[in-house]
PDB file of C-alpha atoms in Angstrom:
ATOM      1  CA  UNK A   1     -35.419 -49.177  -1.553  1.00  0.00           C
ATOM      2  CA  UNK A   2     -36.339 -46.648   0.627  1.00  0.00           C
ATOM      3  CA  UNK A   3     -37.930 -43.362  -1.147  1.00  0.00           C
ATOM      4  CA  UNK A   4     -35.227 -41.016  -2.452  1.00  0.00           C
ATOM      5  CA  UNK A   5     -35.942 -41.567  -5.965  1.00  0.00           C
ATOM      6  CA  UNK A   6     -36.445 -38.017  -7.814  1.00  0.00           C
ATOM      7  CA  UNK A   7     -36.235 -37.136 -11.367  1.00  0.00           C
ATOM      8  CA  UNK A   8     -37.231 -35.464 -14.397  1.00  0.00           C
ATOM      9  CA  UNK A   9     -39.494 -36.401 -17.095  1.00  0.00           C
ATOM     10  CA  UNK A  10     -38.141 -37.612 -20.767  1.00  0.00           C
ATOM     11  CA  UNK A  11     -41.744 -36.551 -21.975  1.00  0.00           C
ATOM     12  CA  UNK A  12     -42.773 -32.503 -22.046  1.00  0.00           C
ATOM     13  CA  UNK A  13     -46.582 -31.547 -21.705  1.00  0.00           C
ATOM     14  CA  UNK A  14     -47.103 -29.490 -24.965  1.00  0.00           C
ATOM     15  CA  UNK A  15     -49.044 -28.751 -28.387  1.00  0.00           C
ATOM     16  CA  UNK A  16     -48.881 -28.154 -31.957  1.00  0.00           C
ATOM     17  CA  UNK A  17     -47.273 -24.970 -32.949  1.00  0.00           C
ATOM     18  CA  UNK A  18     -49.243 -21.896 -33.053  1.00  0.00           C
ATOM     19  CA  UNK A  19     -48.546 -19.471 -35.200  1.00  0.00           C
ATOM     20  CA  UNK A  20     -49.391 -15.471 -34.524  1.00  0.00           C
ATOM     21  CA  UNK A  21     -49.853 -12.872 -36.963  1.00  0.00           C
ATOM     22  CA  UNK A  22     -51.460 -12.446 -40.484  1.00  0.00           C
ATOM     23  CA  UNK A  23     -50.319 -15.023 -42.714  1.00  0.00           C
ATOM     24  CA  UNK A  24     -48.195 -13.804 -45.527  1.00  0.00           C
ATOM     25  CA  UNK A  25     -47.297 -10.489 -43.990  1.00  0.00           C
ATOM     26  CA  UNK A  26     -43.787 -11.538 -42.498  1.00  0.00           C
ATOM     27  CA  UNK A  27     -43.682  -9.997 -38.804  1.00  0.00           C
ATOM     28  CA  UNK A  28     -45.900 -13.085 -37.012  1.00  0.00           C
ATOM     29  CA  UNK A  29     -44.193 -14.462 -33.860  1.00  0.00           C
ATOM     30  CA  UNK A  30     -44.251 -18.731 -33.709  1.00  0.00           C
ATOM     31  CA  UNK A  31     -44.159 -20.395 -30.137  1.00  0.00           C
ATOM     32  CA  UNK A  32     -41.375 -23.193 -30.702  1.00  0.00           C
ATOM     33  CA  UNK A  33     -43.419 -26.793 -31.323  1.00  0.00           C
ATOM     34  CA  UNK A  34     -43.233 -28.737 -28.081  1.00  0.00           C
ATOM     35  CA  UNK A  35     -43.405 -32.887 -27.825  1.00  0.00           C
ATOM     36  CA  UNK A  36     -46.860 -34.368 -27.772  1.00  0.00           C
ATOM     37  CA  UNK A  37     -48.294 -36.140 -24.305  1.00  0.00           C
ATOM     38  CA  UNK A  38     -48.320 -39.860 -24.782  1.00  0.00           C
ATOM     39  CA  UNK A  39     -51.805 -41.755 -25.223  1.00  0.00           C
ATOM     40  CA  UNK A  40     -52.758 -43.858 -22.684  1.00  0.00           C
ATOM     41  CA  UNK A  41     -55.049 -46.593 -24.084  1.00  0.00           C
ATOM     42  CA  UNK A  42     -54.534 -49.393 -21.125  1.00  0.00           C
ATOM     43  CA  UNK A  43     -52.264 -48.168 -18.849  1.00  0.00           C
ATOM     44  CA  UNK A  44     -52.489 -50.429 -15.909  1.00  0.00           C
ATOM     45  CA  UNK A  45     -51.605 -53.840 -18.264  1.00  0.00           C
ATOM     46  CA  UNK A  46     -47.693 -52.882 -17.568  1.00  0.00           C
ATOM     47  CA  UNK A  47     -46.248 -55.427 -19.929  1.00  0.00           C
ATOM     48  CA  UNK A  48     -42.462 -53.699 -20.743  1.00  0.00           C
ATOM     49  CA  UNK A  49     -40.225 -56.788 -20.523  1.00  0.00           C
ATOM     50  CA  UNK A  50     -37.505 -54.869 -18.463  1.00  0.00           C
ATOM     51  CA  UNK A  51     -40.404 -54.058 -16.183  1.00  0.00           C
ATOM     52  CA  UNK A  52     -43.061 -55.852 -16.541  1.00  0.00           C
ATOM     53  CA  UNK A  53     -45.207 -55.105 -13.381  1.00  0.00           C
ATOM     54  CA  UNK A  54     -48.754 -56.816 -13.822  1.00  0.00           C
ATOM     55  CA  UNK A  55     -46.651 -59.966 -13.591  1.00  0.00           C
ATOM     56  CA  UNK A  56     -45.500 -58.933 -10.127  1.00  0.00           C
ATOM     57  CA  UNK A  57     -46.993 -60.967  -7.200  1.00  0.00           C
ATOM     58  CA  UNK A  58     -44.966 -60.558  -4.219  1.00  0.00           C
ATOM     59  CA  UNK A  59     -40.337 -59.249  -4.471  1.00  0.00           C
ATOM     60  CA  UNK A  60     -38.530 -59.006  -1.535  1.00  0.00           C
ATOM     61  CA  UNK A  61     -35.154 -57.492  -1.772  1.00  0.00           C
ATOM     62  CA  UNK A  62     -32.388 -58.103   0.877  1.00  0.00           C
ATOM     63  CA  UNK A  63     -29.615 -55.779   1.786  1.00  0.00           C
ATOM     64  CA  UNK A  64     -27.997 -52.714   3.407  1.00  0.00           C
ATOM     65  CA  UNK A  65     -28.304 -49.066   3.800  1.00  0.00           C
ATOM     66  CA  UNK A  66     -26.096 -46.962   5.615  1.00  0.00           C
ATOM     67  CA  UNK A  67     -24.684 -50.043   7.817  1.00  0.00           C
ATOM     68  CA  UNK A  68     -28.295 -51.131   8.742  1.00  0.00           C
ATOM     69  CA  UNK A  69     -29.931 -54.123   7.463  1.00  0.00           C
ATOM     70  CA  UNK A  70     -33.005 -53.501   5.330  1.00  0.00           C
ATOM     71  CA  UNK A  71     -35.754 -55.338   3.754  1.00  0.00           C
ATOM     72  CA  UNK A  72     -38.015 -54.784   0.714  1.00  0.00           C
ATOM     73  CA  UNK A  73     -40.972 -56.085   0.120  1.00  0.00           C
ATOM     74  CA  UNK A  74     -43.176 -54.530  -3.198  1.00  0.00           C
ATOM     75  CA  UNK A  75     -46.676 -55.948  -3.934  1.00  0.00           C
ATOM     76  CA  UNK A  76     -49.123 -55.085  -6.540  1.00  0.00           C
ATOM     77  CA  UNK A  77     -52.191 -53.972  -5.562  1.00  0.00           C
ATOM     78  CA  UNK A  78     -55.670 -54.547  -6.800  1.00  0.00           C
ATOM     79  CA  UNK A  79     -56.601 -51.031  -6.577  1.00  0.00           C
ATOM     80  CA  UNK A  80     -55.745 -48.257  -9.015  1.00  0.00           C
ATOM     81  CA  UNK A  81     -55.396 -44.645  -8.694  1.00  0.00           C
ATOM     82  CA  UNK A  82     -56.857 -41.765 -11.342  1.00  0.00           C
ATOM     83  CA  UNK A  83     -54.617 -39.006 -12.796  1.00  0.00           C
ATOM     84  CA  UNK A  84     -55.318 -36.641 -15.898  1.00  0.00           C
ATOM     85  CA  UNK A  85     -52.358 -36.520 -18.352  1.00  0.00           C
ATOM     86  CA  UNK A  86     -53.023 -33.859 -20.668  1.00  0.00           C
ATOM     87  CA  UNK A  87     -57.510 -33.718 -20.461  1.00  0.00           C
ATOM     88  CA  UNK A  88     -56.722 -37.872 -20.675  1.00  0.00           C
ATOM     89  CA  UNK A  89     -58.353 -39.742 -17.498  1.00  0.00           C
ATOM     90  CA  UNK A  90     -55.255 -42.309 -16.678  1.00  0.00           C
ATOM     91  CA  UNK A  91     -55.728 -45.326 -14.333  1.00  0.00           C
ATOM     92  CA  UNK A  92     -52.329 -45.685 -12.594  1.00  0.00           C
ATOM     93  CA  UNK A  93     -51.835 -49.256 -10.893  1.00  0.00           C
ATOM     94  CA  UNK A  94     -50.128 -49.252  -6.827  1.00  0.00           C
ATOM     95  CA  UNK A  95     -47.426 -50.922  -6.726  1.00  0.00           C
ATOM     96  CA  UNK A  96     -46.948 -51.313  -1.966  1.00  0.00           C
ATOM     97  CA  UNK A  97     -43.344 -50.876  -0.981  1.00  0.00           C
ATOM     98  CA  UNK A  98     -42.455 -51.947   3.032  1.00  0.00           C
ATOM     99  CA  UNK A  99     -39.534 -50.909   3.974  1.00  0.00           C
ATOM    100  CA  UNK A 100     -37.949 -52.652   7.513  1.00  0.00           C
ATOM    101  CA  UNK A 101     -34.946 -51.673   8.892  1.00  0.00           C
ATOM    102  CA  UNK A 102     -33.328 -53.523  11.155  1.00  0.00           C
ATOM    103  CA  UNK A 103     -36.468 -55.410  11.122  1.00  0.00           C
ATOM    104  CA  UNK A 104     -38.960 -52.387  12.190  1.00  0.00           C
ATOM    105  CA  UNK A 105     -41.281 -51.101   9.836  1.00  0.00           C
ATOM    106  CA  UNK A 106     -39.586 -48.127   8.550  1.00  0.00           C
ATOM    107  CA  UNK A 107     -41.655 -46.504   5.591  1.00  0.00           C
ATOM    108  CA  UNK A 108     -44.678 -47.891   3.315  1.00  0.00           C
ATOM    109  CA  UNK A 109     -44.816 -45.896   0.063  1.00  0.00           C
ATOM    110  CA  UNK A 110     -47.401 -46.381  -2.926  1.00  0.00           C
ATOM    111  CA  UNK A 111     -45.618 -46.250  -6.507  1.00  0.00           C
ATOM    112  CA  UNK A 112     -48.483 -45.376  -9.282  1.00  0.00           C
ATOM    113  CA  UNK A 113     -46.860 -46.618 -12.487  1.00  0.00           C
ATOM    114  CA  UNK A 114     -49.174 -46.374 -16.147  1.00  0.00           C
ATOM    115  CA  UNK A 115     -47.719 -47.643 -19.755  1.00  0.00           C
ATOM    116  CA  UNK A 116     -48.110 -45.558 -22.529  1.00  0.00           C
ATOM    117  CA  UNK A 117     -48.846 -46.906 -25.637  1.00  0.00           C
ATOM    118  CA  UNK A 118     -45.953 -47.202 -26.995  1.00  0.00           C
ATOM    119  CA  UNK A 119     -44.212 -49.302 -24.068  1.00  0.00           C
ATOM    120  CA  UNK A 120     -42.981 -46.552 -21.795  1.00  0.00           C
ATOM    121  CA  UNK A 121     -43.759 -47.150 -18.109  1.00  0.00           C
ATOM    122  CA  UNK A 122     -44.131 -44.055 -16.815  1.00  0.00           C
ATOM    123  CA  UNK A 123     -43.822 -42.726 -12.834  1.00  0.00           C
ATOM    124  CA  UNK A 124     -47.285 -40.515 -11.831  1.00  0.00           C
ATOM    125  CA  UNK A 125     -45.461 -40.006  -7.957  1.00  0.00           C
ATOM    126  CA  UNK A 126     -45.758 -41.628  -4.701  1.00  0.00           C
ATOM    127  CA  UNK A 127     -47.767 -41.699  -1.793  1.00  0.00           C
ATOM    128  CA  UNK A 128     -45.391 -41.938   1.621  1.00  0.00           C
ATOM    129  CA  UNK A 129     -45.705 -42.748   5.133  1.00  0.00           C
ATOM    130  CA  UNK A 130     -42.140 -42.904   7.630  1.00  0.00           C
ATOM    131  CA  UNK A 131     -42.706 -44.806  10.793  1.00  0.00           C
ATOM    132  CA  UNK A 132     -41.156 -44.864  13.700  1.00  0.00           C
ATOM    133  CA  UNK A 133     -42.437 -47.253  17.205  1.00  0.00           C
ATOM    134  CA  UNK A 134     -45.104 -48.015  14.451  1.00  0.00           C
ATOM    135  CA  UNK A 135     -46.470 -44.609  14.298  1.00  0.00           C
ATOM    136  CA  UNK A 136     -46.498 -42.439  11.387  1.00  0.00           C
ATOM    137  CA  UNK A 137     -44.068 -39.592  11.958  1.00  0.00           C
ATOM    138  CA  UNK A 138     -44.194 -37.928   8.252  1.00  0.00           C
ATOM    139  CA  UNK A 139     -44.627 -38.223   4.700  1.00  0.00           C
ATOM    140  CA  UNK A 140     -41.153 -36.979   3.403  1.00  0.00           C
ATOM    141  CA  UNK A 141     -40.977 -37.449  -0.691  1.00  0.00           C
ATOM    142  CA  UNK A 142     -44.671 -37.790  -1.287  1.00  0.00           C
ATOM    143  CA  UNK A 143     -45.782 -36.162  -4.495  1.00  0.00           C
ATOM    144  CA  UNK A 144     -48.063 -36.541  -7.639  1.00  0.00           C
ATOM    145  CA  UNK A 145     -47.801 -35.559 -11.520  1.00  0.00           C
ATOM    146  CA  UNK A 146     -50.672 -32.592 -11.997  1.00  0.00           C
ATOM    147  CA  UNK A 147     -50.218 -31.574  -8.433  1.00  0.00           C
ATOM    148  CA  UNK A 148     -46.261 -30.715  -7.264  1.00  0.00           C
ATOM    149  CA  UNK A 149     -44.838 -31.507 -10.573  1.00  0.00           C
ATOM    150  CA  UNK A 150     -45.898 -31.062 -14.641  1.00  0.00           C
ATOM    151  CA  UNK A 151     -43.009 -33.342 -15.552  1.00  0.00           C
ATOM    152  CA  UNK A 152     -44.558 -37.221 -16.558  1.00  0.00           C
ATOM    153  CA  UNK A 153     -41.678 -39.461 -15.215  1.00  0.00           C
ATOM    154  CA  UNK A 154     -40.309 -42.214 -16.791  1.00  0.00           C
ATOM    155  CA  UNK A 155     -39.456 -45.453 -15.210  1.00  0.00           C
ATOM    156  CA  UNK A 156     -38.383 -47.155 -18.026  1.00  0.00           C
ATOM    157  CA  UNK A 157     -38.270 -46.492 -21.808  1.00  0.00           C
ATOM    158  CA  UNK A 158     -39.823 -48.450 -24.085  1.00  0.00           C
ATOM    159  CA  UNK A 159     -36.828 -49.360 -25.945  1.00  0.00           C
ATOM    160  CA  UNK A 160     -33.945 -48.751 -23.437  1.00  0.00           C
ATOM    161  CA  UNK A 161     -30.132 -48.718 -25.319  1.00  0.00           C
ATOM    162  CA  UNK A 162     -26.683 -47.585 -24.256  1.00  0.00           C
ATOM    163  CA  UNK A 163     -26.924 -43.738 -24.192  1.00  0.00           C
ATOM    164  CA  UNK A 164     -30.431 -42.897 -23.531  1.00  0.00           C
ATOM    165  CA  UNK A 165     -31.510 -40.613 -21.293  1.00  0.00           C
ATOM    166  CA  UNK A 166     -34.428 -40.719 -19.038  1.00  0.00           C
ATOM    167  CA  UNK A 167     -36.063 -39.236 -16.032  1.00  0.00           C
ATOM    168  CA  UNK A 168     -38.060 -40.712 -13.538  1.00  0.00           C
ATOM    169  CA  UNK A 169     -39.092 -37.786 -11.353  1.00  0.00           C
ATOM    170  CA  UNK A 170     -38.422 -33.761 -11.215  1.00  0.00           C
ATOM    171  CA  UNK A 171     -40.519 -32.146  -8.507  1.00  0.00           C
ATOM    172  CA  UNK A 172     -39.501 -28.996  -6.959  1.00  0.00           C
ATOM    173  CA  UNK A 173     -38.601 -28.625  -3.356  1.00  0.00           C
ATOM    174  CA  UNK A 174     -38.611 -32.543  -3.366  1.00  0.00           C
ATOM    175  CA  UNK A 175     -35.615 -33.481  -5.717  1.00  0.00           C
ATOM    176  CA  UNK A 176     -34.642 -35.259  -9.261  1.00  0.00           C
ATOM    177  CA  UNK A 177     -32.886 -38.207 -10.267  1.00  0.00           C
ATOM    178  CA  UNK A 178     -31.439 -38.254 -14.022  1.00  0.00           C
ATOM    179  CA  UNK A 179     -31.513 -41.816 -15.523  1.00  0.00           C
ATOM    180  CA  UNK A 180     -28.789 -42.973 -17.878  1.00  0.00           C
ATOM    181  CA  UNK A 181     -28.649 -46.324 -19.320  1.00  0.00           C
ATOM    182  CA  UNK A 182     -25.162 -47.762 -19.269  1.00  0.00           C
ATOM    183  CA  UNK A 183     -24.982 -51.214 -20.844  1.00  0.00           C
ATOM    184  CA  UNK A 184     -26.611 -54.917 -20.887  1.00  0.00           C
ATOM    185  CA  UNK A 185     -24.082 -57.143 -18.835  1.00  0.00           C
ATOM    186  CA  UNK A 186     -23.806 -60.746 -20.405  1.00  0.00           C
ATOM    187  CA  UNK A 187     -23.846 -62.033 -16.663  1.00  0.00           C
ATOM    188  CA  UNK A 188     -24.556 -61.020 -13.286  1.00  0.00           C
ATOM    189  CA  UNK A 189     -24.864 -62.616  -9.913  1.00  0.00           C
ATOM    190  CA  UNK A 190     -27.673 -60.990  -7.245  1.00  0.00           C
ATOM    191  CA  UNK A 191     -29.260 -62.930  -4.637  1.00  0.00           C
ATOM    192  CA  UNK A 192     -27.078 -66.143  -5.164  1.00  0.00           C
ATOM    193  CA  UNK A 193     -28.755 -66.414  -8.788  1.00  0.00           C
ATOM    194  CA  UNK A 194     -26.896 -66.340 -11.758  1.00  0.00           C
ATOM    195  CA  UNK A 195     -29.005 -63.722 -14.289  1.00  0.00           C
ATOM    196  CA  UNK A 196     -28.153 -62.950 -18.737  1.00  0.00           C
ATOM    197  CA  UNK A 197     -28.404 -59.784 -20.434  1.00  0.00           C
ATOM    198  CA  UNK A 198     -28.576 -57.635 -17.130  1.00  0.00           C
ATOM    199  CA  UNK A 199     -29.780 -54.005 -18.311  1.00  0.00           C
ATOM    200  CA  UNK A 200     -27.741 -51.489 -16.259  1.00  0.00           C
ATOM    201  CA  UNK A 201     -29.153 -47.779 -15.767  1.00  0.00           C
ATOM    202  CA  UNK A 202     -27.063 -45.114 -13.650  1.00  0.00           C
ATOM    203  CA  UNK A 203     -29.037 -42.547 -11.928  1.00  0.00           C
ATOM    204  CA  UNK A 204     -27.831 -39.559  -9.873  1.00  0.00           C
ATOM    205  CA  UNK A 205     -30.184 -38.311  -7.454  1.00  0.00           C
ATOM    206  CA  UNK A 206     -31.185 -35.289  -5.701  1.00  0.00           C
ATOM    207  CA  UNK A 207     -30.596 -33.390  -3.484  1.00  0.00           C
ATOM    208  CA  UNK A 208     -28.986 -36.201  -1.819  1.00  0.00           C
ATOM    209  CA  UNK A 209     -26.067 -35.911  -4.361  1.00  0.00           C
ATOM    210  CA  UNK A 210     -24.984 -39.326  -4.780  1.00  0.00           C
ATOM    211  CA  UNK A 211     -24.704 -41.731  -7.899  1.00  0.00           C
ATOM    212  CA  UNK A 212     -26.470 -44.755  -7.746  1.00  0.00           C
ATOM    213  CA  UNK A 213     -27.091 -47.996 -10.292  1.00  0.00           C
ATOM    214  CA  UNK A 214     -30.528 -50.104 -11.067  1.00  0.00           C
ATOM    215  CA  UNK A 215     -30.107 -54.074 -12.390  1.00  0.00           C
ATOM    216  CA  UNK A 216     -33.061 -55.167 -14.276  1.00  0.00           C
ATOM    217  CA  UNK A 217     -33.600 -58.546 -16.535  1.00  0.00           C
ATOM    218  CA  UNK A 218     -36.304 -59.392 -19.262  1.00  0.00           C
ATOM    219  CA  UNK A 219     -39.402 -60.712 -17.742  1.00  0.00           C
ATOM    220  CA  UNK A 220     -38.546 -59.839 -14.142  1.00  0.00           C
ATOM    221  CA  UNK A 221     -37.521 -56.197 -13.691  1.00  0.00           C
ATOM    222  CA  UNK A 222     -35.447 -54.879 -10.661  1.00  0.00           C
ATOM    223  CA  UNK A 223     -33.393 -57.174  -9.704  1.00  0.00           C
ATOM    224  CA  UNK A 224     -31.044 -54.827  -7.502  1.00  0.00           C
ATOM    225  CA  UNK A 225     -30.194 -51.341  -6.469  1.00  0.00           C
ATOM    226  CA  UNK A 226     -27.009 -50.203  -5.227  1.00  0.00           C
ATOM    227  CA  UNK A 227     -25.623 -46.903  -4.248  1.00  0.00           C
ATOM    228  CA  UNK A 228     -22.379 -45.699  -1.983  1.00  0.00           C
ATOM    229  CA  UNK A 229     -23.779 -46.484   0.991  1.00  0.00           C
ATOM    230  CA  UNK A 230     -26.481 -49.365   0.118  1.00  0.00           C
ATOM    231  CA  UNK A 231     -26.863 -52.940  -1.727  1.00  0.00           C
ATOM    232  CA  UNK A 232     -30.351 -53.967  -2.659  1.00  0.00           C
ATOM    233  CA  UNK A 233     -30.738 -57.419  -3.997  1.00  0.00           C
ATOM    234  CA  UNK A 234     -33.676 -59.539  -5.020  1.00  0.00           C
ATOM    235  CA  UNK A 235     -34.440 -62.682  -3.118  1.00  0.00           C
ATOM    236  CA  UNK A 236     -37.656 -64.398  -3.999  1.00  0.00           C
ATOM    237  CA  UNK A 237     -40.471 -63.023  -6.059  1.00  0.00           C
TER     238      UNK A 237
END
């Protein structure tokens, strides 16, 4: 899936209430309370069934995108990269994406992804690279949390159910994508593999204006992506 993913974060930076003015005198001003940061205790063990990425070795997902023929292929890495989420030091893990198109190397992007302790996987940005005659012509989409966006991204709730609404990046002059999850589907065929209880989440994206929807299963995560003009499907893992 080729970088175009941009969103806005479920979770707000914020603090406790203060309150101005002497107490008891009626005429102090209150700033309105604001959500608390999550904690992050061990956020590179990325255990959330629906996406469980420490158990990822090797995906490759198999498809199209505007008429071409594209190939996937996302890789954990061993390395980890350091972010500061409210005066916490977070350890993100790297999660490679190739992307080939029409079996050229196209664009390598690094996805740092860190669970908060409650089971959200959240989205700290990307690092991006386009190619083109296997030089790198530009880095189109690249951005981190604390640098060109405050919002904390979510990739997938802890909890996900029909209704919620998510986030996983909003970073401006780059673009959004608002996250909706739509149902579980009893049964769902991707890849020429027959998948239960398929978790369905719609996401319209930015500033590219189009609607797209992300597959995911217990205990494997992404299983496809597919938009107007693309179809993503897992092949082997």
């Amino acid at each position: 899936m080729t970088k175009r993913q941009n969103a806005n974060s479920a979770l707000a930076a914020g603090l406790l209430a203060l309150t101005v003015g002497a107490g008891g005198c009626g005429g102090g001003a209150t700033t309105p309370p604001a959500e608390a940061l999550p904690v992050f205790s061990d956020p590179t063990n990325i255990t959330n069934p629906w996406l469980p990425i420490s158990q990822m070795k090797t995906s490759v997902f198999e498809g199209t995108e505007d008429g071409d023929q594209v190939r996937n292929v996302k890789k954990l890495l061993t390395r980890t990269e350091s972010f500061t989420v409210g005066g916490q030091a977070v350890e993100a893990a790297v999660v490679e994406d190739r992307a080939y198109v029409n079996g050229e190397l196209h664009e390598v992007a690094d996805d740092f992804y860190a669970q908060a302790d409650d089971g959200t996987v959240h989205y700290m940005g990307e690092d991006v690279d386009y190619y083109e005659n296997g030089k790198v012509t530009g880095h189109e989409g690249a951005f981190r949390y604390g640098d060109q966006t405050q919002h904390l991204g979510v990739a997938m709730p802890a909890d996900p159910k029909a209704g919620d609404e998510f986030s996983i990046e909003d970073v401006p002059g780059v673009g959004n994508e608002r996250n909706t999850v739509a149902e579980i589907q009893p049964h769902a065929r991707v890849g020429g593999r027959g998948y239960s209880n398929v978790l369905a989440i719609d996401g319209h994206v930015e500033p590219d204006n189009e609607d797209e929807v992300k597959y995911y299963v217990r205990g494997i995560g992404t299983i496809r992506e597919s938009g107007p003009k693309s179809d993503e499907q897992l092949q082997s893992r």
